[in-house]
Amino acid sequence: MKNQTKKVFSGGLGQLTIPLVAIALLVIFNLFRDPSFFSIGIMHNNDGNIVLSGNLISIINGASELAILAMGMTLVTAACGGQDISVGAAAAIAGSVFVKILKSMPSITGGTVVLAFISACIVAMLFGTFNGTLVAVFKIQPMIATLILYTCGRSIAYWINGGATPTVSSPIISGIGSFIPGIPIPTPVLIVVLAAILFRLLFHFTSLELFTQSVGINGSAARLNGINSTFIKLLSFIILGICVAIAGTIGVSRLGLINHETLLLDVEMDTILAVAIGGNNLGGGKFKIGGSILGAYVIQMLTITLYAMKVSSTDVKAYKAIVIILLVVIGSPVVKARVSKLMSQLRTAKAENLTKGAQ
Amino acid sequence: MKRFKALVLAATLVASMALTACGSGSGETASTASSSPSSGTIKVGVVNNPPSESGYREANVKDMEAVFSAANGYDLKTFYSLKNDEQLQAAQGFITEGVDYLLISAAETTGWDEVLRKAQEAGIKVYLFDRMIDVDESLYEAAVVSDMAKEGETAVNWLLGQDLSEYNVIHIQGAMGSDAQIGRTGALDEQFASGKMNKVVQQTATWDEAEAKKIVESVINSGEDFNVIYAENDGMAKGAVAALDEAGITHGVDGKVIVMGFDCNKWALRELLAGAWNYDGQCSPFQAQIISDLIKGNTTASSKKIINQEKGFDAKTITQADIDTYGLGE
């Protein structure tokens, strides 16, 4: 027991210390500012369904795309020691494909939505394979390799859309992006939970987690031990591709509209941040997907808090930057080492005092 | 092995550059609309931004092609680019080719002096459309442009005409500093300043639908009262409406909240027709007919700067015909 409390104080929650502390601070701050911030209401929406509402729901719901992308990004980060900066552009492509397929069908049914989603997945996985090949086979820095798709991705989405901002409206689409009749929790939240469970199962039944970590820590050592590091890296990008397709589909379904210019704009930076706040080493190696999910919620909570305070959205980015600098600096290895050194010094000093007192 | 790697790297680089080049949408698409111009046709060279730029530009380009058609007695040559220097070269090319009229929507306001002077020497008449250029007025016949501020005024006047007992407005702005944002914000800011309308919140969503939804959600969660949403484009209005729908707040004709958008996309106008929104304003992309009338001498320009009339649609009066004629996109 004593050992455990000690662990907590020296950042012993491990990786999750930073995101959990950040969430706790934000909660405390909001409770002081306005206790009603966290109130959850139950109301009828315009379709007559009973739904939950409130800032807490807005936060968890709004962070869904980010959380799903962060899960995939964690894997890529761990395996390749670098990040994919093309996720936003790729999600725009996936979303465009989703809408394109739906629009080419005579009517929108459950079957066509599944077909459209699978097509979006395939396309996103292909682009993931493209990025993955550049990184794993040609050993190009992930950020440089994905810069290509980052630059041209939204133009590709433009071609798919034919330059317009096509809209789709159907109860099924709003069921994915908003609420399923009878379920008061926003569907994107359920999708995040499902994705997290799938990742858990994947890690439970395969050795992917271990393999990814060993490739990330030392690729050649992993290869010498019989792990195909090229394949693991490629696989991480393909899995990220699926995450991208899910995020794109949610993004499109929220409004029933695809705007290739603005869909998940700048999400790549937030995604990388979520991974970083989650305490994952951006240089690869050990990782915790749960940390990244928490990181996504931290970012969204920060945004919603600032909106609730009526901070001008032009200034929101600046405030966000300040908080993030603090989080990242506090989470940096240098500060961590200093703090634990300080702690141990304090402890020895205390022990010395005690022994002195005894004499 | 090293050399092979270098080769592959080079190849990837080239490929990526080719990809990005395509991506910028600045492909040269000079084309002739009519393949066999007869002697009576009027040769028109149009230098414009590519239709990929926006829904506005797409409608603008389509309008130009429809009005300056062979059927109307025109021989149309077009060039689309986002880059000023490419546009300048194309204009030069049109002058050398010997067009009768040169129509320009410039990517940048500067650098056009010399080309326009050459056009004047060659006896080619120049019309500017959509965008002004920093040159002496004598170098062009007329400029048909939009007055962005007027667009906002039209919308705000419509809103004042609704005679609400009080105006509690959620104002969702476009990307700060863009022409459209400044024009659409100005008139509303005046109302806020005069105290006639009450600013519940004024935030920029930088044209992002999802961001607009979050902004409205935060207002709903705070429990503040509002009865007008003034979104500076259709997408953001749609985002705002999604937030209203989820919170069970009625909107549109006979609803609690008045919804206003801009751009007049066809899908947005259909929302108006269905009564789910109240107003949609437009920065008109249709300048071709005005220029054609000037060329053919049907009308004469009263001044060098012709302000294109802005449209605004009311959900109570809009018709399917309006949607077909003035709606952008599909």
XYZ file of C-alpha atoms in Angstrom:
689
model
C 0.000 0.000 0.000
C 2.709 2.432 1.072
C 4.682 1.504 -1.941
C 1.739 2.313 -4.140
C 1.174 5.815 -2.758
C 4.830 6.495 -3.227
C 4.483 5.400 -6.809
C 1.616 7.786 -7.380
C 3.544 10.742 -6.026
C 6.586 10.081 -8.123
C 4.452 9.933 -11.233
C 3.847 6.262 -10.623
C 0.661 6.099 -12.633
C 3.333 5.905 -15.252
C 2.369 7.194 -18.585
C -1.122 8.166 -17.574
C -0.004 10.703 -14.932
C 0.041 13.687 -17.259
C -3.359 13.206 -18.970
C -5.073 12.296 -15.696
C -3.582 15.274 -13.879
C -4.566 17.507 -16.795
C -8.152 16.255 -16.710
C -8.282 16.661 -12.920
C -6.994 20.227 -13.178
C -9.525 21.088 -15.869
C -12.347 19.579 -13.819
C -11.316 21.517 -10.699
C -10.917 24.717 -12.693
C -14.380 24.336 -14.214
C -15.985 23.486 -10.869
C -14.649 26.737 -9.434
C -15.584 28.731 -12.512
C -19.101 27.422 -12.964
C -20.341 24.282 -11.175
C -23.156 23.905 -13.681
C -20.543 23.270 -16.388
C -20.814 19.549 -15.767
C -24.579 19.344 -15.498
C -26.079 16.764 -17.816
C -29.581 17.282 -19.138
C -32.036 14.868 -20.644
C -34.153 16.251 -23.452
C -35.985 15.478 -26.648
C -34.159 16.291 -29.862
C -35.964 17.444 -32.999
C -36.466 13.849 -34.125
C -38.326 13.166 -30.883
C -35.630 10.959 -29.351
C -34.617 11.257 -25.737
C -30.977 12.330 -25.663
C -28.357 13.411 -23.156
C -26.930 16.882 -23.439
C -24.468 19.126 -21.655
C -20.834 20.159 -21.846
C -19.595 16.762 -20.701
C -21.475 15.082 -23.539
C -20.173 17.723 -25.980
C -16.616 16.980 -24.881
C -16.829 13.218 -25.115
C -18.818 13.365 -28.335
C -16.720 16.058 -30.007
C -13.444 14.266 -29.302
C -14.564 11.037 -30.994
C -12.770 11.499 -34.322
C -9.674 12.722 -32.524
C -9.723 9.757 -30.126
C -10.030 7.226 -32.947
C -7.245 8.853 -34.962
C -5.095 9.018 -31.816
C -5.436 5.241 -31.339
C -4.057 4.558 -34.817
C -1.457 7.291 -34.518
C -0.144 5.750 -31.296
C 0.576 2.537 -33.136
C 2.371 4.325 -35.979
C 4.326 6.429 -33.500
C 5.368 3.380 -31.510
C 6.438 1.319 -34.510
C 8.036 3.999 -36.681
C 9.178 6.615 -34.197
C 7.462 9.251 -36.277
C 4.030 10.588 -37.041
C 1.631 10.564 -39.952
C 0.705 14.165 -40.712
C -1.660 13.234 -43.521
C -4.534 11.871 -41.407
C -6.718 14.932 -41.899
C -6.278 14.929 -45.661
C -6.739 11.156 -45.817
C -9.931 11.445 -43.757
C -11.203 13.998 -46.264
C -10.535 11.455 -49.023
C -12.222 8.646 -47.083
C -15.213 10.861 -46.324
C -15.476 11.848 -49.972
C -15.406 8.223 -51.068
C -18.095 7.418 -48.504
C -20.375 10.154 -49.846
C -19.540 9.384 -53.486
C -20.561 5.741 -53.134
C -23.750 6.677 -51.272
C -24.700 9.204 -53.919
C -24.135 6.720 -56.734
C -26.672 4.360 -55.171
C -30.365 4.653 -55.979
C -31.286 4.790 -52.313
C -29.545 4.863 -48.948
C -30.099 1.656 -47.035
C -28.164 -0.143 -44.326
C -26.463 -2.219 -47.002
C -25.289 0.710 -49.086
C -23.964 2.506 -46.011
C -21.923 -0.576 -45.100
C -20.702 -0.822 -48.700
C -19.761 2.869 -48.724
C -17.945 2.502 -45.417
C -16.020 -0.546 -46.616
C -15.026 1.331 -49.777
C -13.828 4.250 -47.656
C -11.845 1.780 -45.532
C -10.232 0.192 -48.586
C -9.238 3.547 -50.052
C -7.880 4.790 -46.727
C -5.968 1.515 -46.260
C -4.470 1.919 -49.737
C -3.246 5.398 -48.864
C -2.007 3.969 -45.568
C -0.102 1.339 -47.531
C 1.390 4.079 -49.703
C 2.594 6.000 -46.634
C 3.676 2.781 -44.947
C 5.700 1.632 -47.947
C 7.575 4.915 -48.105
C 8.354 4.664 -44.408
C 8.942 0.932 -43.940
C 10.492 -0.065 -47.253
C 12.189 3.118 -48.417
C 13.067 4.222 -44.876
C 11.878 7.780 -45.429
C 11.191 9.862 -42.317
C 7.467 9.419 -41.556
C 6.817 13.138 -41.451
C 8.423 13.650 -44.867
C 6.765 10.590 -46.396
C 3.298 11.628 -45.239
C 3.928 15.228 -46.252
C 3.124 14.108 -49.807
C -0.419 13.040 -48.951
C -0.772 15.971 -46.564
C -0.115 18.314 -49.478
C -2.232 16.689 -52.148
C -4.837 14.772 -50.127
C -7.479 17.462 -50.046
C -7.060 18.044 -53.774
C -7.684 14.348 -54.373
C -10.824 14.683 -52.233
C -11.746 17.646 -54.384
C -11.562 15.504 -57.515
C -13.723 12.840 -55.927
C -16.336 15.433 -54.981
C -16.126 17.197 -58.316
C -15.420 20.452 -56.520
C -18.762 20.659 -54.793
C -19.748 20.051 -51.189
C -22.175 17.144 -51.692
C -24.745 16.465 -49.019
C -26.431 13.244 -48.013
C -29.431 13.027 -45.772
C -30.833 9.831 -44.376
C -31.900 8.623 -40.957
C -29.078 6.065 -41.098
C -26.441 8.745 -41.664
C -27.732 10.896 -38.829
C -27.856 7.703 -36.763
C -24.093 7.322 -37.238
C -23.204 10.968 -36.711
C -25.701 11.915 -34.070
C -28.119 9.628 -32.192
C -29.694 6.251 -32.843
C -33.368 6.405 -31.869
C -33.769 4.946 -28.386
C -30.134 5.356 -27.374
C -29.492 8.609 -25.491
C -25.710 8.453 -25.950
C -24.232 10.000 -29.123
C -23.281 7.239 -31.570
C -19.694 8.531 -32.164
C -19.012 7.891 -28.455
C -20.204 4.318 -28.843
C -17.959 3.928 -31.892
C -14.943 5.082 -29.863
C -15.757 2.538 -27.151
C -16.107 -0.164 -29.774
C -12.798 0.791 -31.392
C -11.043 0.773 -28.014
C -12.444 -2.693 -27.273
C -11.315 -3.940 -30.698
C -7.792 -2.668 -30.048
C -7.823 -4.349 -26.641
C -8.899 -7.651 -28.218
C -6.304 -7.276 -30.978
C -3.558 -6.855 -28.400
C -4.957 -9.660 -26.280
C -5.140 -12.271 -28.995
C -2.074 -11.305 -31.034
C 1.449 -10.285 -30.192
C 1.087 -7.037 -32.085
C 1.630 -4.876 -29.004
C 4.884 -6.590 -28.099
C 6.114 -6.707 -31.688
C 5.316 -3.039 -32.246
C 7.172 -2.067 -29.092
C 10.236 -4.098 -29.969
C 10.328 -2.722 -33.505
C 9.993 0.797 -32.114
C 12.675 0.346 -29.484
C 15.222 -1.296 -31.744
C 14.257 -2.311 -35.258
C 17.394 -4.314 -36.049
C 17.317 -6.181 -32.748
C 13.684 -7.047 -33.405
C 14.600 -8.286 -36.876
C 17.392 -10.428 -35.476
C 14.795 -11.944 -33.180
C 12.682 -12.908 -36.141
C 10.192 -10.040 -36.193
C 9.499 -8.684 -39.643
C 9.895 -5.018 -38.759
C 9.002 -3.823 -42.258
C 5.680 -5.626 -42.051
C 4.935 -4.341 -38.542
C 5.549 -0.755 -39.645
C 3.426 -1.202 -42.756
C 0.691 -2.811 -40.684
C 0.620 0.136 -38.281
C -0.046 2.480 -41.195
C -2.778 0.218 -42.560
C -4.473 0.082 -39.149
C -4.219 3.866 -38.977
C -5.894 3.856 -42.409
C -8.915 2.067 -40.944
C -9.017 4.612 -38.095
C -8.882 7.387 -40.681
C -11.836 5.879 -42.567
C -13.860 5.627 -39.345
C -13.039 9.211 -38.371
C -13.871 10.466 -41.864
C -17.179 8.617 -41.863
C -18.145 10.025 -38.465
C -17.128 13.521 -39.561
C -19.258 13.308 -42.696
C -22.209 11.729 -40.893
C -22.365 14.412 -38.218
C -23.665 16.959 -40.692
C -24.487 14.862 -43.738
C -22.071 17.003 -45.706
C -18.546 16.601 -47.049
C -16.462 19.722 -47.362
C -13.016 18.538 -48.402
C -11.467 21.854 -47.346
C -12.651 21.815 -43.754
C -13.384 18.186 -42.798
C -11.128 17.426 -39.820
C -8.941 20.410 -40.676
C -5.682 20.561 -38.679
C -6.662 17.346 -36.910
C -3.215 15.845 -37.563
C -1.589 18.262 -35.134
C -4.219 17.612 -32.453
C -3.791 13.876 -32.996
C -0.038 14.021 -32.497
C -0.647 16.172 -29.433
C -3.094 13.643 -28.036
C -0.442 10.959 -28.407
C 2.126 13.206 -26.722
C -0.156 14.249 -23.860
C -0.957 10.566 -23.425
C 2.624 10.158 -22.287
C 3.742 8.156 -25.297
C 7.298 8.574 -26.468
C 7.100 10.304 -29.854
C 10.392 8.613 -30.702
C 8.749 5.200 -30.701
C 8.837 2.181 -28.444
C 6.590 1.666 -25.449
C 3.064 2.950 -25.800
C -0.359 3.024 -24.176
C -3.362 3.571 -26.374
C -5.468 4.508 -23.356
C -3.163 7.454 -22.748
C -3.744 8.781 -26.246
C -7.526 8.496 -25.855
C -7.302 10.453 -22.600
C -5.075 12.944 -24.428
C -7.796 13.463 -27.020
C -10.333 14.178 -24.277
C -7.927 16.614 -22.606
C -7.630 18.596 -25.843
C -11.391 18.644 -26.393
C -12.104 19.537 -22.757
C -9.709 22.440 -23.061
C -11.422 23.672 -26.224
C -14.930 23.394 -24.792
C -13.841 25.083 -21.554
C -12.430 27.989 -23.532
C -15.630 28.207 -25.591
C -17.729 28.160 -22.438
C -15.617 31.052 -21.145
C -16.449 32.838 -24.401
C -12.807 33.154 -25.305
C -12.701 34.303 -28.916
C -11.986 31.301 -31.091
C -9.101 33.172 -32.701
C -7.516 33.307 -29.250
C -8.445 29.718 -28.349
C -5.423 28.378 -30.222
C -3.070 30.642 -28.290
C -4.512 29.595 -24.920
C -4.427 25.977 -25.987
C -0.772 26.398 -26.915
C 0.086 27.768 -23.470
C -1.564 24.853 -21.656
C -0.007 22.349 -24.006
C 3.473 23.806 -23.561
C 3.021 23.372 -19.805
C 1.768 19.790 -20.160
C 4.514 18.755 -22.534
C 7.269 20.394 -20.509
C 6.001 18.827 -17.297
C 5.862 15.480 -19.063
C 9.334 15.800 -20.567
C 12.005 13.336 -19.422
C 14.251 16.154 -18.169
C 11.613 17.537 -15.810
C 10.569 14.050 -14.735
C 14.172 13.163 -13.888
C 14.615 16.439 -11.981
C 11.429 15.892 -10.015
C 12.233 12.322 -9.028
C 15.760 13.410 -8.061
C 14.295 16.185 -5.922
C 11.877 13.732 -4.358
C 14.611 11.272 -3.435
C 16.764 14.097 -2.057
C 13.865 15.223 0.103
C 13.343 11.706 1.275
C 16.984 11.182 2.214
C 17.043 14.563 3.936
C 14.000 13.558 5.908
C 15.546 10.239 6.784
C 18.713 11.991 7.924
C 16.669 14.345 10.068
C 14.926 11.401 11.595
C 18.169 9.668 12.443
C 19.542 12.926 13.865
C 16.422 13.312 15.955
C 16.903 9.799 17.272
C 20.433 10.652 18.384
C 22.956 -0.279 -53.295
C 23.476 3.302 -52.188
C 23.083 4.510 -55.724
C 19.894 2.483 -56.110
C 18.482 4.026 -52.956
C 19.351 7.501 -54.187
C 17.647 6.732 -57.490
C 14.499 5.524 -55.777
C 14.512 8.572 -53.533
C 14.850 10.855 -56.514
C 12.028 9.032 -58.280
C 9.784 9.379 -55.227
C 10.616 13.046 -55.003
C 9.760 13.611 -58.634
C 6.551 11.641 -58.215
C 5.593 13.623 -55.147
C 6.275 16.871 -56.941
C 4.141 15.777 -59.848
C 1.396 14.841 -57.407
C 1.534 18.165 -55.611
C 1.613 20.026 -58.890
C -1.614 18.324 -59.884
C -2.873 18.980 -56.394
C -2.562 22.721 -56.567
C -5.227 22.722 -59.233
C -3.330 25.107 -61.430
C -3.309 22.889 -64.469
C -3.373 24.785 -67.702
C -6.732 24.176 -69.213
C -6.710 26.655 -72.049
C -9.420 25.531 -74.368
C -11.546 26.810 -77.128
C -15.245 26.462 -76.667
C -16.032 26.710 -80.338
C -13.829 24.811 -82.727
C -14.656 26.669 -85.929
C -15.166 30.347 -85.300
C -16.963 32.044 -88.155
C -16.125 35.575 -89.175
C -19.032 37.167 -87.315
C -18.120 35.859 -83.893
C -16.727 38.010 -81.121
C -13.479 36.616 -79.781
C -13.338 36.698 -75.998
C -10.398 35.673 -73.842
C -11.187 34.937 -70.220
C -8.467 34.795 -67.580
C -9.959 33.418 -64.394
C -9.196 31.419 -61.275
C -9.759 27.670 -61.597
C -13.238 26.325 -60.828
C -11.657 24.162 -58.141
C -11.091 27.274 -56.033
C -14.618 27.284 -54.638
C -18.275 26.697 -55.343
C -18.434 30.390 -56.157
C -15.755 30.060 -58.830
C -17.313 26.930 -60.241
C -20.596 28.778 -60.792
C -18.694 31.774 -62.119
C -16.821 29.675 -64.701
C -19.998 27.848 -65.751
C -21.834 31.150 -66.114
C -19.050 32.554 -68.325
C -19.094 29.474 -70.538
C -22.882 29.585 -70.818
C -23.131 33.283 -71.701
C -20.117 33.539 -74.021
C -21.220 30.515 -76.025
C -21.072 29.977 -79.742
C -24.859 30.171 -79.784
C -24.654 33.721 -78.461
C -22.137 34.640 -81.156
C -18.947 34.340 -79.126
C -15.693 32.509 -79.594
C -14.516 31.857 -76.044
C -10.984 31.106 -74.966
C -10.349 30.463 -71.316
C -7.400 30.154 -68.983
C -7.638 29.200 -65.322
C -4.890 29.561 -62.755
C -4.450 30.617 -59.152
C -1.038 32.063 -59.976
C -0.715 35.643 -61.072
C 2.332 35.116 -63.288
C 0.637 32.292 -65.177
C -2.421 34.478 -65.602
C -0.259 37.314 -66.920
C 1.378 35.000 -69.466
C -2.002 33.721 -70.589
C -3.323 37.271 -71.003
C -0.221 38.047 -73.055
C -0.976 34.994 -75.165
C -4.574 36.096 -75.751
C -3.343 39.528 -76.876
C -0.912 37.946 -79.325
C -3.654 35.682 -80.594
C -5.749 38.733 -81.258
C -8.923 38.447 -79.204
C -11.455 41.281 -79.301
C -12.156 41.372 -75.594
C -10.134 40.364 -72.583
C -11.983 39.476 -69.371
C -9.884 39.213 -66.224
C -10.411 38.037 -62.674
C -6.884 38.424 -61.369
C -5.238 36.261 -58.750
C -3.395 39.295 -57.396
C -4.109 42.987 -57.694
C -0.632 43.985 -58.788
C 1.566 43.524 -61.854
C -1.042 44.045 -64.551
C -0.011 47.518 -65.822
C 2.149 46.406 -68.708
C -0.172 43.711 -70.028
C -3.201 45.988 -69.966
C -1.232 48.717 -71.708
C -0.287 46.247 -74.460
C -3.932 45.250 -74.773
C -4.905 48.883 -75.136
C -2.262 49.385 -77.854
C -3.602 46.340 -79.669
C -7.112 47.757 -79.468
C -8.368 45.005 -77.195
C -11.016 46.084 -74.726
C -10.554 44.861 -71.181
C -13.268 44.091 -68.650
C -12.498 43.165 -65.082
C -14.887 40.895 -63.236
C -15.184 39.779 -59.619
C -11.871 41.300 -58.572
C -10.382 44.776 -58.979
C -6.826 45.357 -60.166
C -4.472 48.125 -59.050
C -4.198 49.980 -62.376
C -5.287 53.266 -63.858
C -8.990 53.320 -64.707
C -8.271 54.266 -68.305
C -6.748 50.843 -68.926
C -10.077 49.002 -68.718
C -13.616 49.551 -69.955
C -15.412 48.574 -66.781
C -15.114 46.390 -63.699
C -18.089 44.294 -62.644
C -17.523 43.490 -58.998
C -19.329 42.566 -55.842
C -19.600 44.938 -52.947
C -19.007 42.596 -50.055
C -20.297 45.057 -47.487
C -23.565 45.314 -49.390
C -24.085 41.595 -49.037
C -24.030 41.888 -45.261
C -26.271 44.965 -45.379
C -28.852 43.152 -47.497
C -28.944 40.291 -45.003
C -29.099 42.505 -41.920
C -31.826 44.646 -43.472
C -33.804 41.486 -44.102
C -33.313 40.494 -40.463
C -34.453 43.926 -39.250
C -37.495 43.513 -41.470
C -38.547 40.486 -39.442
C -39.604 42.843 -36.618
C -38.600 40.567 -33.760
C -39.227 41.973 -30.288
C -35.580 41.334 -29.478
C -32.580 40.091 -31.398
C -30.281 37.704 -29.538
C -27.775 36.730 -32.177
C -25.212 33.956 -32.389
C -22.754 35.243 -34.963
C -20.533 32.603 -36.562
C -17.808 34.190 -38.640
C -15.735 32.889 -41.527
C -11.939 32.912 -41.699
C -10.987 36.242 -40.132
C -9.684 38.789 -42.581
C -11.147 37.208 -45.699
C -13.172 39.530 -47.946
C -16.350 37.548 -47.391
C -15.972 37.602 -43.611
C -15.341 41.358 -43.469
C -18.267 42.085 -45.759
C -20.682 39.809 -43.945
C -19.602 40.925 -40.459
C -19.616 44.705 -40.950
C -23.351 45.379 -41.090
C -24.104 43.109 -38.144
C -21.358 44.692 -36.030
C -23.067 48.056 -36.569
C -26.284 46.637 -35.134
C -24.414 45.233 -32.125
C -22.776 48.616 -31.576
C -26.049 50.519 -31.827
C -27.624 48.144 -29.314
C -30.473 47.181 -31.602
C -29.251 43.611 -31.648
C -27.792 41.731 -28.735
C -24.574 39.776 -29.309
C -24.906 36.424 -27.538
C -21.642 35.211 -28.965
C -19.418 36.172 -31.884
C -16.919 33.518 -32.851
C -15.041 32.493 -35.942
C -15.381 28.915 -37.093
C -13.047 29.592 -40.059
C -15.643 28.176 -42.475
C -15.540 24.862 -40.578
C -18.971 23.219 -40.181
C -17.948 21.069 -37.216
C -16.488 24.073 -35.398
C -19.731 26.009 -35.929
C -21.634 23.144 -34.344
C -19.338 23.216 -31.304
C -19.802 26.967 -30.884
C -23.600 26.701 -30.916
C -23.453 23.663 -28.614
C -21.471 25.633 -26.050
C -24.074 28.411 -26.094
C -26.901 25.901 -25.670
C -25.033 24.224 -22.806
C -24.552 27.571 -21.088
C -28.331 27.987 -21.097
C -28.232 31.405 -22.705
C -31.209 32.541 -24.740
C -30.890 33.242 -28.456
C -33.248 33.525 -31.394
C -31.027 34.250 -34.411
C -28.133 32.335 -35.931
C -26.167 34.405 -38.424
C -23.637 32.081 -40.050
C -21.359 33.538 -42.697
C -21.651 30.559 -45.016
C -23.984 27.659 -45.674
C -21.753 24.971 -44.231
C -21.478 26.703 -40.874
C -25.234 27.317 -40.847
C -25.692 23.587 -41.368
C -23.356 22.873 -38.476
C -25.304 25.276 -36.274
C -28.603 23.659 -37.248
C -27.219 20.213 -36.373
C -26.555 21.501 -32.852
C -30.106 22.900 -32.637
C -31.578 19.613 -33.826
C -29.677 17.629 -31.220
C -30.865 19.978 -28.488
C -34.463 19.880 -29.651
C -34.651 23.585 -30.510
C -36.984 24.435 -33.390
C -35.706 26.590 -36.234
C -36.680 28.035 -39.581
C -40.086 29.325 -40.589
C -42.360 29.233 -37.502
C -39.423 27.965 -35.435
C -37.869 29.526 -32.339
C -34.561 30.351 -33.993
C -34.023 32.200 -37.270
C -31.260 30.583 -39.338
C -29.294 32.664 -41.826
C -26.603 31.437 -44.182
C -24.621 32.701 -47.160
C -23.438 31.395 -50.560
C -26.728 29.930 -51.850
C -25.586 26.378 -52.433
C -28.397 24.392 -54.003
C -28.680 22.119 -50.962
C -28.930 25.151 -48.701
C -31.659 26.703 -50.824
C -33.555 23.421 -50.588
C -33.400 23.789 -46.775
C -34.981 27.210 -47.284
C -37.667 25.780 -49.504
C -38.416 23.178 -46.843
C -38.711 25.965 -44.285
C -35.860 24.670 -42.112
C -33.792 27.818 -42.631
C -34.967 31.398 -43.061
C -32.515 33.314 -45.227
C -29.615 32.714 -47.576
C -27.550 35.547 -49.009
C -25.301 35.406 -52.005
C -22.257 37.106 -53.303
C -23.347 36.844 -56.893
C -20.964 34.967 -59.182
C -22.960 35.928 -62.264
C -21.192 38.784 -64.040
C -21.125 37.347 -67.560
C -24.515 38.654 -68.706
C -23.690 42.203 -67.568
C -20.418 42.128 -69.492
C -22.075 40.572 -72.537
C -24.686 43.353 -72.534
C -21.914 45.934 -72.377
C -20.005 44.300 -75.215
C -23.046 44.105 -77.453
C -23.984 47.672 -76.609
C -27.303 46.718 -75.008
C -26.351 48.780 -71.976
C -23.729 51.384 -71.292
C -21.678 51.609 -68.160
C -22.571 54.614 -66.020
C -19.245 54.356 -64.233
C -16.097 52.297 -64.440
C -17.072 50.292 -61.398
C -20.307 48.383 -61.770
C -21.610 46.858 -58.564
C -23.158 43.495 -59.206
C -26.523 43.205 -57.516
C -26.471 40.878 -54.517
C -29.260 38.448 -53.943
C -30.852 37.201 -50.777
C -33.530 34.567 -50.538
C -36.329 34.381 -47.996
C -37.707 30.966 -47.079
C -41.223 32.347 -47.425
C -40.808 33.467 -51.028
C -38.209 31.148 -52.550
C -39.260 28.906 -55.432
C -37.801 25.827 -57.072
C -37.030 28.004 -60.102
C -34.813 30.239 -57.930
C -32.906 27.177 -56.777
C -32.361 25.994 -60.339
C -31.229 29.424 -61.548
C -29.197 30.792 -58.680
C -28.136 27.766 -56.638
C -24.469 26.817 -56.661
C -23.206 23.256 -56.993
C -25.625 20.407 -57.086
